[in-house]
XYZ file of C-alpha atoms in Angstrom:
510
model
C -93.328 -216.890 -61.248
C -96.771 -218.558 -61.516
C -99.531 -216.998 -63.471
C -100.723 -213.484 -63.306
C -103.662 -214.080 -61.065
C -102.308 -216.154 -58.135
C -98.647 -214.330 -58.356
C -97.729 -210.648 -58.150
C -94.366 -208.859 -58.074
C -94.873 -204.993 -56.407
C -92.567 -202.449 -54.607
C -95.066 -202.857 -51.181
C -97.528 -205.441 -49.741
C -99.561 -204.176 -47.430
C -101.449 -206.082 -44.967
C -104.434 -204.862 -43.238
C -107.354 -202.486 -44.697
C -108.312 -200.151 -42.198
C -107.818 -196.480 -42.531
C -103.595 -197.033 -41.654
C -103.780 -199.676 -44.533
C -105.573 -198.041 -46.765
C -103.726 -194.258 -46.683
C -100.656 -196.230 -46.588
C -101.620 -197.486 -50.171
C -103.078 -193.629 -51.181
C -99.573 -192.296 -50.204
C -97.771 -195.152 -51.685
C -99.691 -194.654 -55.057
C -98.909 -191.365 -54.759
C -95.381 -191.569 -54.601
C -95.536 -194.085 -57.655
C -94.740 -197.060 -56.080
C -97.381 -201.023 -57.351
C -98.996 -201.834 -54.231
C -100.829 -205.029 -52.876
C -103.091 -204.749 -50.268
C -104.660 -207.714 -48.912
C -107.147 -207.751 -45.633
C -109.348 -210.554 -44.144
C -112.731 -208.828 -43.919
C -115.465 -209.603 -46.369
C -115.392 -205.915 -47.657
C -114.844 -202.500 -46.598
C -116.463 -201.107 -42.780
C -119.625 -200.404 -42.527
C -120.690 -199.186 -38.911
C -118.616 -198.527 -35.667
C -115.620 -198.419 -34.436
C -113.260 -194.841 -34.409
C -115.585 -191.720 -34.383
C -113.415 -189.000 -35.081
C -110.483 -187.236 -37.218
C -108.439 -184.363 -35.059
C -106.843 -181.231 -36.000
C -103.541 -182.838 -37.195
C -105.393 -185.867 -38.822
C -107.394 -183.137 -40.890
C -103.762 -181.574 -42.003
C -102.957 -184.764 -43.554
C -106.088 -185.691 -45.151
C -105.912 -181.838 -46.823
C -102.706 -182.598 -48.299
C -103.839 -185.753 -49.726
C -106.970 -183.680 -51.163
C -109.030 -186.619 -48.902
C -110.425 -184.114 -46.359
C -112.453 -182.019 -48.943
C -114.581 -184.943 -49.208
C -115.319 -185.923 -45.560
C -116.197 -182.258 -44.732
C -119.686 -182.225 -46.126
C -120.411 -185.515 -44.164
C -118.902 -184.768 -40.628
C -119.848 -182.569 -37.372
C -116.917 -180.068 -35.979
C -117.148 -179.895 -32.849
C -114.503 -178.219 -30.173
C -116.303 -178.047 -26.989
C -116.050 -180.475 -23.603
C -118.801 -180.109 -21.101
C -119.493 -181.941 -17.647
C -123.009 -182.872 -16.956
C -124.561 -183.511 -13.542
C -127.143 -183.496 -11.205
C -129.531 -182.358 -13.681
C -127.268 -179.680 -15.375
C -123.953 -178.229 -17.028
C -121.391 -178.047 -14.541
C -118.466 -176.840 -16.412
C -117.470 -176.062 -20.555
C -114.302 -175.561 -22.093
C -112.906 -175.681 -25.255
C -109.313 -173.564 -24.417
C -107.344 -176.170 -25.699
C -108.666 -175.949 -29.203
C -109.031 -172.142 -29.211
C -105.808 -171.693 -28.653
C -104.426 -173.561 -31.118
C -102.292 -171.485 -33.480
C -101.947 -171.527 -37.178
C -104.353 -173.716 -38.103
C -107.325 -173.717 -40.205
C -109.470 -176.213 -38.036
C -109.281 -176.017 -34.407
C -111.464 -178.977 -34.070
C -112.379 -182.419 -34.250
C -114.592 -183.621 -37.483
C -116.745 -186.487 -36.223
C -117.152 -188.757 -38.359
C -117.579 -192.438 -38.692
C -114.399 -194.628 -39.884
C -116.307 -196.213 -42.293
C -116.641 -193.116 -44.162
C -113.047 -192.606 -43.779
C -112.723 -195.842 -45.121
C -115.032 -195.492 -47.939
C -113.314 -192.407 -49.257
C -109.664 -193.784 -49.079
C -111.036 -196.858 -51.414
C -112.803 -194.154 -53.605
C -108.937 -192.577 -54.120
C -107.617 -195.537 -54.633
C -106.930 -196.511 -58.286
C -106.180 -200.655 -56.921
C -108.333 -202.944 -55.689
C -108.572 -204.564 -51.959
C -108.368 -208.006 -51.816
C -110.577 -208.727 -49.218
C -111.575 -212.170 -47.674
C -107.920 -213.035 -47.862
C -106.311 -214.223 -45.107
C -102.478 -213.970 -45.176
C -101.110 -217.735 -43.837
C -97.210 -216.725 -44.512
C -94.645 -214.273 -44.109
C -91.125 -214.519 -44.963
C -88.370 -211.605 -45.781
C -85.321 -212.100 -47.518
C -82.170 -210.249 -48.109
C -84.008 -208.125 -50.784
C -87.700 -208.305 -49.858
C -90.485 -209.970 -48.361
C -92.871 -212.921 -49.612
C -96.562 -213.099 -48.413
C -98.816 -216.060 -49.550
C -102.568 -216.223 -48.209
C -104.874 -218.362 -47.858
C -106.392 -218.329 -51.618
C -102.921 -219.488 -53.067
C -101.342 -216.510 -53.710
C -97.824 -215.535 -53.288
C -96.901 -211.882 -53.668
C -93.376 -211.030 -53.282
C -92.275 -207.052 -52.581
C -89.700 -204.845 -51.749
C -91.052 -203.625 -48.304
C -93.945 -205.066 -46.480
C -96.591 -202.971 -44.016
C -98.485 -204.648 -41.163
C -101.863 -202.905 -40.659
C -103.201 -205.984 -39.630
C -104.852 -205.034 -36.069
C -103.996 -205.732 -32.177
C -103.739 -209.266 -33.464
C -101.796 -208.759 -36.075
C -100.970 -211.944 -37.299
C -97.825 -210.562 -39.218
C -96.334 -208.895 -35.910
C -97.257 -212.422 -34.274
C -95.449 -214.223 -36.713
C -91.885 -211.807 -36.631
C -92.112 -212.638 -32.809
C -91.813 -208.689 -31.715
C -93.353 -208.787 -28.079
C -95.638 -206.545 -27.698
C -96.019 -205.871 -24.011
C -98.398 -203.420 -21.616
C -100.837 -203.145 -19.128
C -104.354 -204.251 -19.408
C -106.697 -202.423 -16.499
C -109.609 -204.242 -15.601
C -112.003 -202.170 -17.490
C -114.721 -202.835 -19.906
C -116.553 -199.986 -22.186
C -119.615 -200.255 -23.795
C -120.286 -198.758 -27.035
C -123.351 -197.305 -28.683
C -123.810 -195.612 -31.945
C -127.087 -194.791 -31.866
C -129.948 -192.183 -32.763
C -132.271 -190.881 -29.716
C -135.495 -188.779 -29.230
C -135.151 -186.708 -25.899
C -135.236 -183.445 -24.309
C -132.205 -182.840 -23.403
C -130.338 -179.220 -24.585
C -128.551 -181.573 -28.030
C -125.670 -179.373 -28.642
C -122.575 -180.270 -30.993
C -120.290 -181.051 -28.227
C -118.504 -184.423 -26.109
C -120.555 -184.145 -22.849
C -118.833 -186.135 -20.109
C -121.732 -187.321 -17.529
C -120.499 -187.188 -13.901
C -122.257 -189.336 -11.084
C -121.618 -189.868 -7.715
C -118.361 -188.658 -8.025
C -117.201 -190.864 -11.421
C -117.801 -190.207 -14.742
C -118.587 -193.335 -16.560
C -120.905 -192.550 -19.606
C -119.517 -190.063 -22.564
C -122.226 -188.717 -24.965
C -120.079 -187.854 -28.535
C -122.015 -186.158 -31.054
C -122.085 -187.756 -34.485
C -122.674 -186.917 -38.392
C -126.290 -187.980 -39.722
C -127.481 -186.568 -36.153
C -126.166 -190.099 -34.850
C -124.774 -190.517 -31.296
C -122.021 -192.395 -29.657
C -121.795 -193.396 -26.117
C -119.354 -194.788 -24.530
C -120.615 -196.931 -20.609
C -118.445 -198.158 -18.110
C -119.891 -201.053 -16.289
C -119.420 -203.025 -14.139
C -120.114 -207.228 -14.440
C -122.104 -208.813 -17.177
C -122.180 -206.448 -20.354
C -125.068 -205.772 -22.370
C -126.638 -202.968 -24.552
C -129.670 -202.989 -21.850
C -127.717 -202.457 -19.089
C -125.774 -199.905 -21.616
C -129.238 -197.618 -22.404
C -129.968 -198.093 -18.491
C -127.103 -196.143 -17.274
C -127.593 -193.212 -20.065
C -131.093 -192.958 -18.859
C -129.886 -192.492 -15.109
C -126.769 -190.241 -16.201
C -129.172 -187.902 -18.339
C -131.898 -187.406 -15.538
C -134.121 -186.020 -15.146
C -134.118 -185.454 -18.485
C -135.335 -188.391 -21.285
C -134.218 -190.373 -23.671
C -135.402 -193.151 -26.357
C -133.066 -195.002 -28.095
C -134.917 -194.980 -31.571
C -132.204 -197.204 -33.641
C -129.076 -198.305 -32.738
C -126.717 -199.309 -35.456
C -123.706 -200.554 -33.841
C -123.467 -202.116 -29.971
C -119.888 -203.336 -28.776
C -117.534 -203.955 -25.804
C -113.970 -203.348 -25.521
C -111.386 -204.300 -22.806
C -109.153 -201.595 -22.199
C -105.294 -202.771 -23.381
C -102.378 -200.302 -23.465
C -99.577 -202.245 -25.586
C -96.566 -201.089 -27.814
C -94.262 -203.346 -29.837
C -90.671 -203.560 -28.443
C -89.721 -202.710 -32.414
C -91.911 -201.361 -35.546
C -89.144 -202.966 -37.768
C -87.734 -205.913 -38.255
C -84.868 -207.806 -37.847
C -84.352 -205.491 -34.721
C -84.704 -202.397 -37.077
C -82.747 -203.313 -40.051
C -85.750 -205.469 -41.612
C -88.231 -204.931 -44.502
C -91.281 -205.362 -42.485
C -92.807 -202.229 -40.738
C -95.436 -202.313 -38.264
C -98.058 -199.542 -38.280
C -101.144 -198.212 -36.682
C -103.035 -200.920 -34.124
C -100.745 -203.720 -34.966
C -97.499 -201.248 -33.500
C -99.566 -200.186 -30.607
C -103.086 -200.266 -28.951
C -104.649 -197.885 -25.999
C -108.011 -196.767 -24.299
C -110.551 -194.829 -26.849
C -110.599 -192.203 -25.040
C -109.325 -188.715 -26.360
C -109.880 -190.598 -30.174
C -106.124 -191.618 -30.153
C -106.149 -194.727 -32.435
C -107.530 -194.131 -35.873
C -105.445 -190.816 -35.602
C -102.098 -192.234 -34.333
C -102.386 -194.883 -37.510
C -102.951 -191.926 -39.974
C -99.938 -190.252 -38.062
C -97.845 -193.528 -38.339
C -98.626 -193.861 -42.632
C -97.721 -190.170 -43.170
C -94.670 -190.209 -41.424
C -93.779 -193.829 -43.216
C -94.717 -193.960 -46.646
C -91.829 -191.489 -47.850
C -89.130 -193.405 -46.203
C -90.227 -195.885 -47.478
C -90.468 -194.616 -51.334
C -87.000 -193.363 -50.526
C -85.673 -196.515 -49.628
C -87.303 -198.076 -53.145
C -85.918 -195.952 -54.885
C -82.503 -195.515 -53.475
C -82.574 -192.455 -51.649
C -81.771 -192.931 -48.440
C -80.123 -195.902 -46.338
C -81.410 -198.341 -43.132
C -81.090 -194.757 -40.894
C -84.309 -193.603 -42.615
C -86.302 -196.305 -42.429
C -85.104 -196.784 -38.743
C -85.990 -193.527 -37.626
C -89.639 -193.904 -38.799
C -88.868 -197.045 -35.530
C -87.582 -193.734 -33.469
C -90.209 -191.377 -34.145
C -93.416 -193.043 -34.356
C -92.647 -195.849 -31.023
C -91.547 -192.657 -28.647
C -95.053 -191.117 -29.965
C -97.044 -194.496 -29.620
C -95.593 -194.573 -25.439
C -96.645 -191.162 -25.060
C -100.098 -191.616 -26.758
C -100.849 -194.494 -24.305
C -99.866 -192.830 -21.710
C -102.152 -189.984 -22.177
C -105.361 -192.418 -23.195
C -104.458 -194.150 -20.054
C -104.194 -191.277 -17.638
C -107.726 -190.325 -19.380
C -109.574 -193.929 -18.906
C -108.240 -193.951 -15.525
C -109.656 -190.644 -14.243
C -113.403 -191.420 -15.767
C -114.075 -193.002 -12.204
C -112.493 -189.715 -10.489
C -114.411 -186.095 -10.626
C -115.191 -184.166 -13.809
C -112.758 -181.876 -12.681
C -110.015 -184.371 -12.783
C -110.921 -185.420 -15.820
C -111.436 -182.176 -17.170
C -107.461 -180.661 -15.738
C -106.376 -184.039 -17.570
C -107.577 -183.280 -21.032
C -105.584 -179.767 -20.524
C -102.470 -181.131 -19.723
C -102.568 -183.448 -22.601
C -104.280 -181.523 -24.991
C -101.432 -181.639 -27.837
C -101.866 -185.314 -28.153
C -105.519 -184.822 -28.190
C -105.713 -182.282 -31.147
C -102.480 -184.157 -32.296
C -100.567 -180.597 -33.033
C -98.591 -180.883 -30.086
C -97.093 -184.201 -31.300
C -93.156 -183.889 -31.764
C -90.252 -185.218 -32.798
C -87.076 -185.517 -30.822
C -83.428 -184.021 -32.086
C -82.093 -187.211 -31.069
C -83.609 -188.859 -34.128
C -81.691 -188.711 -37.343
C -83.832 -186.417 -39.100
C -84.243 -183.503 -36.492
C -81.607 -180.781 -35.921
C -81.870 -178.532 -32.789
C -82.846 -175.263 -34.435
C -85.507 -172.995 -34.828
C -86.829 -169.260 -36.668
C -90.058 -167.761 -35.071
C -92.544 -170.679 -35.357
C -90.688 -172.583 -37.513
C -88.590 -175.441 -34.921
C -87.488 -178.047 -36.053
C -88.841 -181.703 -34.636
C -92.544 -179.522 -34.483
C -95.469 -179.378 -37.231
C -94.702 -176.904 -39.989
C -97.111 -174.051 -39.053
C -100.389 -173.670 -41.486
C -99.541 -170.103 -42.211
C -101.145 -167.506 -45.014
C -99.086 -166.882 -48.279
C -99.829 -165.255 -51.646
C -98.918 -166.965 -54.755
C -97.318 -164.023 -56.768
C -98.475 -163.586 -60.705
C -96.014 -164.657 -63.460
C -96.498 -161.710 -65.174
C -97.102 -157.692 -64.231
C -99.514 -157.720 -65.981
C -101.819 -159.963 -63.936
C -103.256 -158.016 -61.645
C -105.771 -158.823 -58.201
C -103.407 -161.596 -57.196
C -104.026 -160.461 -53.081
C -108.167 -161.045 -53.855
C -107.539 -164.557 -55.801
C -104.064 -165.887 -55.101
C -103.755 -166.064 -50.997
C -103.432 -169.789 -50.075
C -102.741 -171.463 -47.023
C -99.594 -173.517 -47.032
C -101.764 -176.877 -46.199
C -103.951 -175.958 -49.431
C -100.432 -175.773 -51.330
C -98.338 -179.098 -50.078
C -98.265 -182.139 -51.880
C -97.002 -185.588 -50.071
C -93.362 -186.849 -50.656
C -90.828 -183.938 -51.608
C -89.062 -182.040 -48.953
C -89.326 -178.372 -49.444
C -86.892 -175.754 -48.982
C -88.629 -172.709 -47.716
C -86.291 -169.091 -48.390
C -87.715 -166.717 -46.209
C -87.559 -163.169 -46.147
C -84.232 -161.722 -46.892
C -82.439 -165.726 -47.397
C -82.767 -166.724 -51.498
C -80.680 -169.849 -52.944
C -77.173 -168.060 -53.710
C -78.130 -169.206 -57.393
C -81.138 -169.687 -59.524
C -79.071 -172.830 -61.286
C -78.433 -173.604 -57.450
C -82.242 -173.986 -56.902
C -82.514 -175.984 -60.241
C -80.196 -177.940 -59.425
C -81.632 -178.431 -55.657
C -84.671 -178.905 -57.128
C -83.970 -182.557 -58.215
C -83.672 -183.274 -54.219
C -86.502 -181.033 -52.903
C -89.034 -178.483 -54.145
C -87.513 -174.905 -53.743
C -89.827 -171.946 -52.461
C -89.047 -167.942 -51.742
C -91.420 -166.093 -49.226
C -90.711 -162.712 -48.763
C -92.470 -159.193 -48.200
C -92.349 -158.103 -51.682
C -95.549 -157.907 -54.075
C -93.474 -158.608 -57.164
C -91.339 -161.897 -58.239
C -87.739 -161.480 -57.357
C -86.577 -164.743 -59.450
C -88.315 -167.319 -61.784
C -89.172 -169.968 -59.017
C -92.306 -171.686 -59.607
C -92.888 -171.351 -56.071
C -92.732 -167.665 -54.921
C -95.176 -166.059 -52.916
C -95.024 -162.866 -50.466
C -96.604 -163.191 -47.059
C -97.436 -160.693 -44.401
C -95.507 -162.602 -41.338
C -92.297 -161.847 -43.198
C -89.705 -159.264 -42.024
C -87.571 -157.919 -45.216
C -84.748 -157.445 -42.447
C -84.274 -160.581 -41.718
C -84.742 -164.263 -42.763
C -84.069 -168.238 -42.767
C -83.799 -171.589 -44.446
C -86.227 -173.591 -42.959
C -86.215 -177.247 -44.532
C -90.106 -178.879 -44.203
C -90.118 -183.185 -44.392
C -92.574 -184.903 -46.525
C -94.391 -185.237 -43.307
C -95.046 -181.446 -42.740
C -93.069 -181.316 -40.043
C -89.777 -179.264 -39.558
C -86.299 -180.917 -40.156
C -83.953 -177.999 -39.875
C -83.599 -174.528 -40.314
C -79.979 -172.912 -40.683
C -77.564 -172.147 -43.502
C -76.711 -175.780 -43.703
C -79.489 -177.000 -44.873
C -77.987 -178.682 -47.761
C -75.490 -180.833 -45.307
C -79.048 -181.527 -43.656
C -80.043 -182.875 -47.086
C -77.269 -184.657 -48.259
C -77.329 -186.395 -45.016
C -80.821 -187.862 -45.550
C -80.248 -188.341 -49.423
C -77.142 -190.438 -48.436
């Protein structure tokens, strides 16, 4: 090895600082694993491009205690309208409303650069920015990256975060194929005086019979809006057609902080591993697969992609786990991407159809959209067919109500103090055993002994402990009569529930 600063030796390079990159390297920390991250921007983002976290983006970032910290800065907002001729012509928001066990049924808008900002401030490693990586090779037991500065930094697993041009995704030779429409958006993030009715909600302007400007409401009492136009581009020709989509009401753009195009491209990489699966390279977030803005699909589908990697990955370091885990990260997360593009793209395509049709869209789709309707197919590895109440396996684990029983009788007002919300109680990497109702581990040295595999946890009916667990609790939505194993991934989402749940284990531990 060379000296200390141009050589480094970690468990996972990662390649690419955008949000993907940078909760890849929160998670990764978390999970104890050295990390190098290395992106070619001068520093972090500071204005433009994604605009908004949904309701399953918001589940992760509570588990990673990052959300609690982007609250006080963002705007919820859960409500569509259609704007035209001069007035609202329809408003829904039934696809968020009816959204069950979950603590926000909405989307937090708020600028990636604060997203960005907070990652770094979790972070307990530095970026190193301005650094272009020039190399990429893997080996039987790792990967080697060198950059542009002179560095070599050789790991165990490598992540490409790089971007749509990822240069790393370029490099393994993994086509990445699609459609590109012939579409062009304008985008403004910018802060207006008018009279129009400002209301905290994504109005979708309809005009002679298209709907081609989106107004999204922003933190800081900022606004985005997204144009379609036709021929030459430019942010006059942008604040033109706003003016004409909001009459006969007006608007003065006051100060606009961020002005861009973007050409609508709906790719996916034919593999996110290498070596046809069986590699040490993973591609993630915009470098796996890119699609239309709309319905806020890309920042989201890149947090998606690092929460439901980083733990196979960990496993794989530290030898839990063979090639089948890391490959069905490849399984999960590529179906997802296709669907994801195929929703933005059925969205960007109807914005020059009626509001209506734009509108019955958005409610077809609306799981993508909010994210809680993503899913994982029992063809994958880690997903067996079965199911208890709202507990099914291959779906998110429900965000439901428990109470965290006292250790002692003697405690007392543990309803008033102790009732948590399931999301408020995970932590990132362990599977966890849930015993519900009348279902307990057949031993408490059973459950120690489990314990070394997965974190063990007893809900029942009762207000008193009925073992030592650390993790008991009593909930309302359990029936003493009756009861399951229900066995909850690292990624909050269901794996199996049945009696044999430790075959279901054993099977991923092997």
């Amino acid at each position: 090895m060379e000296n200390i600063s141009s050589a480094f030796d970690v468990d996972l390079v990662i390649v690419g600082g955008g949000p993907t990159g940078l909760l890849s390297a929160v998670l990764a920390r978390s999970q104890g694993l050295s990390v190098y991250i290395i992106d070619a921007k001068n520093g972090a983002l500071e204005v433009g491009r994604a605009d908004a976290l949904n309701a399953r983006t918001q589940q992760y970032l509570e588990v990673t205690k990052t959300l609690s910290f982007l609250e006080p800065f963002g705007l919820k907002c859960n409500t569509s309208s259609t704007f035209e001729g001069g007035q609202f012509t329809s408003q829904q928001n039934k696809w968020w409303t009816s959204l069950k066990h979950t603590h926000r049924p909405n989307f937090l808008m708020i600028g990636q650069s604060q997203v960005e900002e907070t990652l770094l401030h979790q972070l307990d490693i530095p970026v190193d920015y301005n650094s272009q990586v020039n190399g990429i090779k893997e080996t039987t037991s790792g990967v080697v990256v060198t950059t542009d500065k002179g560095r070599t930094i050789a790991a165990k697993y490598a992540i490409a975060a790089d971007g749509a041009r990822s240069f790393v995704r370029t490099t393994l030779g993994i086509p990445f194929t699609g459609t590109k429409p012939e579409m062009v958006w304008a985008v403004l993030d910018t802060f207006i005086e008018t009279d129009f009715p400002v209301c905290p909600e994504i109005i979708t302007f309809q005009k002679d019979g298209q709907s081609r400007v989106a107004w999204i409401p922003r933190e800081r009492g900022m606004n985005r809006f997204y144009i379609l136009l036709d021929g030459e581009i430019t942010q006059e020709k942008a604040e033109t057609s706003i003016r004409d989509h909001m009459a006969p009401h007006k608007v003065e753009f006051k100060k606009t902080e961020w002005f861009s195009t973007f050409e609508i491209k709906e790719r996916v990489a034919s593999t996110f591993i290498s070596k046809d699966g069986k590699g040490r390279i993973l591609l993630a977030g915009d470098a796996a697969h890119v699609h239309a803005v709309n319905g806020g699909q890309g920042l989201n589908t890149g947090i998606a992609d690092a929460f439901n990697l980083i733990w196979r990955v960990a496993f794989a370091i530290k030898g839990h786990g063979g090639s089948t885990l890391l490959k069905s990260y490849d399984e999960e997360r590529r179906a997802t991407a296709t669907a994801v593009i195929d929703v933005a793209a059925k969205l960007v395509r109807t914005t020059v159809k009626t509001a209506l049709e734009y509108v019955e869209i958005i409610e077809k789709n609306a799981g993508y959209i909010t994210g809680m309707g993503v899913s994982y197919s029992s063809t994958t590895p880690l997903v067996v067919d079965s199911s208890y109440g709202d507990f099914v396996a291959g779906n998110r684990c429900p965000d439901l109500w428990v109470t965290k029983l006292p250790e002692s009788l003697s405690q007392t007002n543990a309803e008033e103090f102790s009732r948590i919300r399931l999301y408020e109680l995970f932590t990132y990497g362990r599977f966890k055993v849930l015993f519900i109702g009348n279902e307990k581990p057949a031993s408490f040295e059973q459950a120690i002994e489990l314990q070394q595999k997965a974190e063990i946890w007893h809900i029942h009916d009762q207000d008193d402990r009925l073992t030592t667990l650390t993790h008991e609790f009593s909930a309302e939505w359990v029936k003493s009569d009756e009861g399951a194993v229900v066995v909850v991934r690292p990624d909050m989402y269901v794996g199996y529930v049945g009696k044999d749940w430790v075959q279901y284990l054993d099977s991923v531990f092997s």
